[in-house]
Amino acid sequence: MHKARMVGVFTVREMPEELLPFLNIQARRENKELKLSEKVAVFQIESTSSFVVAFLSTLKSADEMEKRLKDQETILDTASKRSLESVLERSK
């Protein structure tokens, strides 16, 4: 099992340029029109160059994120899970 580590929470406007392809892929998967103020959490799968983007407006819980990562044989590391839970709580 791989571990995913939270890189940060960004608005679409603030998203680092090198992560934009991952953002665009996830937006297409979810058929989502991007808004510059939309907040996203970004996770890196440790020891890889793969990133996973989650739109905070549609993500309900850290458990939901872990279910999504399970398809990639990945789990959230403990600190990232706690951070995500905190971010989701504040964004309610």
Short mmCIF file of N, CA and C in Angstrom, two decimals:
data_model
loop_
_atom_site.label_atom_id
_atom_site.label_comp_id
_atom_site.label_asym_id
_atom_site.label_seq_id
_atom_site.Cartn_x
_atom_site.Cartn_y
_atom_site.Cartn_z
N MET A 1 0.84 -1.19 0.00
CA MET A 1 0.00 0.00 0.00
C MET A 1 0.88 1.24 0.00
N HIS A 2 0.53 2.19 -0.86
CA HIS A 2 1.21 3.48 -0.89
C HIS A 2 0.54 4.41 0.12
N LYS A 3 1.23 5.48 0.46
CA LYS A 3 0.64 6.51 1.32
C LYS A 3 0.55 7.81 0.54
N ALA A 4 -0.53 8.54 0.80
CA ALA A 4 -0.72 9.86 0.19
C ALA A 4 -0.50 10.91 1.26
N ARG A 5 0.25 11.93 0.90
CA ARG A 5 0.56 13.03 1.81
C ARG A 5 -0.04 14.31 1.25
N MET A 6 -0.74 15.07 2.11
CA MET A 6 -1.33 16.33 1.67
C MET A 6 -0.23 17.34 1.38
N VAL A 7 -0.26 17.86 0.18
CA VAL A 7 0.70 18.89 -0.24
C VAL A 7 0.19 20.26 0.17
N GLY A 8 -1.13 20.46 0.07
CA GLY A 8 -1.69 21.75 0.45
C GLY A 8 -3.12 21.89 -0.01
N VAL A 9 -3.69 23.01 0.39
CA VAL A 9 -5.03 23.39 -0.04
C VAL A 9 -4.87 24.70 -0.79
N PHE A 10 -5.41 24.75 -2.00
CA PHE A 10 -5.25 25.90 -2.88
C PHE A 10 -6.59 26.28 -3.48
N THR A 11 -6.72 27.53 -3.90
CA THR A 11 -7.81 27.86 -4.80
C THR A 11 -7.29 27.53 -6.20
N VAL A 12 -8.20 27.44 -7.13
CA VAL A 12 -7.78 27.18 -8.52
C VAL A 12 -6.82 28.27 -8.96
N ARG A 13 -7.08 29.50 -8.56
CA ARG A 13 -6.23 30.64 -8.93
C ARG A 13 -4.80 30.47 -8.38
N GLU A 14 -4.66 29.89 -7.20
CA GLU A 14 -3.36 29.75 -6.54
C GLU A 14 -2.60 28.47 -6.92
N MET A 15 -3.25 27.59 -7.64
CA MET A 15 -2.68 26.28 -7.93
C MET A 15 -1.33 26.40 -8.63
N PRO A 16 -0.31 25.75 -8.08
CA PRO A 16 1.00 25.76 -8.76
C PRO A 16 0.89 25.22 -10.19
N GLU A 17 1.58 25.86 -11.07
CA GLU A 17 1.49 25.53 -12.50
C GLU A 17 1.76 24.05 -12.79
N GLU A 18 2.70 23.46 -12.08
CA GLU A 18 3.05 22.06 -12.34
C GLU A 18 1.94 21.09 -11.92
N LEU A 19 0.99 21.57 -11.12
CA LEU A 19 -0.12 20.71 -10.69
C LEU A 19 -1.39 20.91 -11.51
N LEU A 20 -1.39 21.88 -12.41
CA LEU A 20 -2.58 22.15 -13.21
C LEU A 20 -3.06 20.96 -14.04
N PRO A 21 -2.17 20.15 -14.61
CA PRO A 21 -2.68 18.99 -15.35
C PRO A 21 -3.49 18.03 -14.47
N PHE A 22 -3.08 17.84 -13.23
CA PHE A 22 -3.82 16.97 -12.32
C PHE A 22 -5.18 17.58 -11.97
N LEU A 23 -5.21 18.89 -11.80
CA LEU A 23 -6.46 19.61 -11.54
C LEU A 23 -7.41 19.44 -12.72
N ASN A 24 -6.91 19.64 -13.92
CA ASN A 24 -7.74 19.55 -15.12
C ASN A 24 -8.28 18.14 -15.34
N ILE A 25 -7.46 17.15 -15.07
CA ILE A 25 -7.91 15.75 -15.21
C ILE A 25 -9.06 15.48 -14.25
N GLN A 26 -8.92 15.89 -12.99
CA GLN A 26 -9.98 15.64 -12.01
C GLN A 26 -11.25 16.41 -12.36
N ALA A 27 -11.09 17.62 -12.84
CA ALA A 27 -12.27 18.42 -13.25
C ALA A 27 -13.01 17.72 -14.38
N ARG A 28 -12.28 17.16 -15.34
CA ARG A 28 -12.93 16.43 -16.43
C ARG A 28 -13.62 15.18 -15.92
N ARG A 29 -12.97 14.46 -15.00
CA ARG A 29 -13.58 13.25 -14.43
C ARG A 29 -14.91 13.55 -13.76
N GLU A 30 -14.95 14.70 -13.07
CA GLU A 30 -16.16 15.07 -12.33
C GLU A 30 -17.09 15.96 -13.15
N ASN A 31 -16.72 16.21 -14.42
CA ASN A 31 -17.51 17.08 -15.27
C ASN A 31 -17.78 18.42 -14.57
N LYS A 32 -16.72 18.98 -14.03
CA LYS A 32 -16.81 20.18 -13.20
C LYS A 32 -16.23 21.38 -13.94
N GLU A 33 -17.00 22.47 -13.93
CA GLU A 33 -16.50 23.72 -14.48
C GLU A 33 -15.68 24.42 -13.41
N LEU A 34 -14.44 24.72 -13.72
CA LEU A 34 -13.54 25.31 -12.72
C LEU A 34 -13.85 26.78 -12.49
N LYS A 35 -13.89 27.15 -11.22
CA LYS A 35 -14.03 28.55 -10.81
C LYS A 35 -12.75 28.92 -10.10
N LEU A 36 -12.26 30.12 -10.32
CA LEU A 36 -10.98 30.54 -9.75
C LEU A 36 -10.97 30.50 -8.23
N SER A 37 -12.13 30.65 -7.59
CA SER A 37 -12.19 30.66 -6.13
C SER A 37 -12.41 29.27 -5.54
N GLU A 38 -12.61 28.26 -6.38
CA GLU A 38 -12.83 26.87 -5.92
C GLU A 38 -11.61 26.38 -5.15
N LYS A 39 -11.86 25.78 -3.97
CA LYS A 39 -10.75 25.26 -3.16
C LYS A 39 -10.57 23.77 -3.42
N VAL A 40 -9.29 23.39 -3.51
CA VAL A 40 -8.94 21.99 -3.74
C VAL A 40 -7.84 21.57 -2.79
N ALA A 41 -7.89 20.31 -2.40
CA ALA A 41 -6.80 19.71 -1.63
C ALA A 41 -5.97 18.89 -2.60
N VAL A 42 -4.67 18.93 -2.42
CA VAL A 42 -3.76 18.20 -3.31
C VAL A 42 -2.94 17.24 -2.47
N PHE A 43 -2.87 16.00 -2.94
CA PHE A 43 -2.13 14.93 -2.26
C PHE A 43 -1.11 14.35 -3.22
N GLN A 44 0.08 14.06 -2.70
CA GLN A 44 1.08 13.36 -3.49
C GLN A 44 1.17 11.93 -2.99
N ILE A 45 1.19 11.01 -3.93
CA ILE A 45 1.39 9.61 -3.57
C ILE A 45 2.89 9.44 -3.37
N GLU A 46 3.26 9.14 -2.11
CA GLU A 46 4.67 9.10 -1.73
C GLU A 46 5.49 8.19 -2.64
N SER A 47 6.70 8.62 -2.87
CA SER A 47 7.70 7.95 -3.71
C SER A 47 7.25 7.83 -5.16
N THR A 48 6.33 8.71 -5.58
CA THR A 48 5.93 8.79 -6.99
C THR A 48 5.84 10.26 -7.38
N SER A 49 5.60 10.50 -8.64
CA SER A 49 5.36 11.87 -9.09
C SER A 49 3.88 12.07 -9.39
N SER A 50 3.03 11.24 -8.80
CA SER A 50 1.58 11.32 -8.99
C SER A 50 0.93 12.16 -7.91
N PHE A 51 -0.03 12.97 -8.33
CA PHE A 51 -0.79 13.81 -7.43
C PHE A 51 -2.27 13.52 -7.62
N VAL A 52 -3.02 13.67 -6.54
CA VAL A 52 -4.47 13.48 -6.58
C VAL A 52 -5.09 14.78 -6.08
N VAL A 53 -6.08 15.26 -6.81
CA VAL A 53 -6.76 16.51 -6.47
C VAL A 53 -8.17 16.18 -6.02
N ALA A 54 -8.62 16.85 -4.95
CA ALA A 54 -9.99 16.68 -4.46
C ALA A 54 -10.63 18.06 -4.30
N PHE A 55 -11.80 18.23 -4.89
CA PHE A 55 -12.55 19.47 -4.75
C PHE A 55 -13.24 19.48 -3.40
N LEU A 56 -12.93 20.46 -2.56
CA LEU A 56 -13.47 20.50 -1.21
C LEU A 56 -14.98 20.71 -1.20
N SER A 57 -15.51 21.32 -2.25
CA SER A 57 -16.96 21.57 -2.30
C SER A 57 -17.76 20.27 -2.46
N THR A 58 -17.13 19.22 -2.95
CA THR A 58 -17.86 17.96 -3.17
C THR A 58 -17.37 16.84 -2.26
N LEU A 59 -16.24 17.04 -1.60
CA LEU A 59 -15.69 16.01 -0.72
C LEU A 59 -16.35 16.11 0.64
N LYS A 60 -16.95 15.03 1.09
CA LYS A 60 -17.71 15.06 2.34
C LYS A 60 -16.88 14.69 3.57
N SER A 61 -15.86 13.85 3.40
CA SER A 61 -15.09 13.39 4.56
C SER A 61 -13.74 12.84 4.14
N ALA A 62 -12.86 12.68 5.13
CA ALA A 62 -11.56 12.06 4.88
C ALA A 62 -11.76 10.59 4.51
N ASP A 63 -12.78 9.96 5.09
CA ASP A 63 -13.07 8.56 4.75
C ASP A 63 -13.44 8.42 3.28
N GLU A 64 -14.20 9.38 2.77
CA GLU A 64 -14.55 9.36 1.34
C GLU A 64 -13.29 9.47 0.48
N MET A 65 -12.35 10.32 0.91
CA MET A 65 -11.09 10.46 0.18
C MET A 65 -10.32 9.15 0.21
N GLU A 66 -10.30 8.49 1.36
CA GLU A 66 -9.59 7.21 1.46
C GLU A 66 -10.22 6.15 0.56
N LYS A 67 -11.54 6.15 0.45
CA LYS A 67 -12.20 5.20 -0.46
C LYS A 67 -11.76 5.45 -1.89
N ARG A 68 -11.66 6.73 -2.24
CA ARG A 68 -11.22 7.08 -3.58
C ARG A 68 -9.78 6.63 -3.84
N LEU A 69 -8.93 6.80 -2.84
CA LEU A 69 -7.52 6.42 -2.97
C LEU A 69 -7.33 4.91 -2.99
N LYS A 70 -8.24 4.20 -2.37
CA LYS A 70 -8.13 2.74 -2.28
C LYS A 70 -8.04 2.10 -3.68
N ASP A 71 -8.72 2.69 -4.65
CA ASP A 71 -8.65 2.19 -6.03
C ASP A 71 -7.23 2.24 -6.58
N GLN A 72 -6.42 3.10 -6.00
CA GLN A 72 -5.02 3.25 -6.43
C GLN A 72 -4.07 2.58 -5.44
N GLU A 73 -4.63 1.71 -4.59
CA GLU A 73 -3.85 1.01 -3.56
C GLU A 73 -3.07 1.99 -2.70
N THR A 74 -3.79 3.03 -2.27
CA THR A 74 -3.17 4.12 -1.51
C THR A 74 -4.06 4.47 -0.33
N ILE A 75 -3.43 4.89 0.77
CA ILE A 75 -4.15 5.38 1.94
C ILE A 75 -3.58 6.75 2.31
N LEU A 76 -4.36 7.54 3.05
CA LEU A 76 -3.85 8.81 3.56
C LEU A 76 -2.93 8.54 4.73
N ASP A 77 -1.81 9.27 4.80
CA ASP A 77 -1.01 9.14 6.02
C ASP A 77 -1.76 9.82 7.16
N THR A 78 -1.41 9.48 8.38
CA THR A 78 -2.16 9.92 9.55
C THR A 78 -2.26 11.45 9.64
N ALA A 79 -1.15 12.13 9.45
CA ALA A 79 -1.15 13.60 9.56
C ALA A 79 -2.01 14.22 8.47
N SER A 80 -1.97 13.67 7.28
CA SER A 80 -2.77 14.21 6.17
C SER A 80 -4.26 13.98 6.40
N LYS A 81 -4.60 12.83 6.97
CA LYS A 81 -6.01 12.56 7.26
C LYS A 81 -6.53 13.57 8.29
N ARG A 82 -5.75 13.81 9.35
CA ARG A 82 -6.16 14.79 10.35
C ARG A 82 -6.26 16.20 9.75
N SER A 83 -5.31 16.54 8.91
CA SER A 83 -5.33 17.86 8.26
C SER A 83 -6.56 18.01 7.38
N LEU A 84 -6.86 16.98 6.62
CA LEU A 84 -8.03 17.03 5.74
C LEU A 84 -9.31 17.16 6.55
N GLU A 85 -9.42 16.40 7.63
CA GLU A 85 -10.60 16.51 8.48
C GLU A 85 -10.76 17.93 9.01
N SER A 86 -9.66 18.55 9.41
CA SER A 86 -9.69 19.92 9.92
C SER A 86 -10.10 20.90 8.82
N VAL A 87 -9.54 20.75 7.64
CA VAL A 87 -9.88 21.63 6.51
C VAL A 87 -11.36 21.50 6.17
N LEU A 88 -11.86 20.26 6.12
CA LEU A 88 -13.28 20.05 5.79
C LEU A 88 -14.19 20.63 6.86
N GLU A 89 -13.80 20.51 8.11
CA GLU A 89 -14.60 21.07 9.20
C GLU A 89 -14.67 22.60 9.09
N ARG A 90 -13.55 23.24 8.80
CA ARG A 90 -13.51 24.70 8.67
C ARG A 90 -14.26 25.19 7.45
N SER A 91 -14.36 24.36 6.41
CA SER A 91 -15.00 24.82 5.17
C SER A 91 -16.51 24.65 5.18
N LYS A 92 -17.07 24.12 6.27
CA LYS A 92 -18.53 23.95 6.36
C LYS A 92 -19.23 25.25 6.57
#
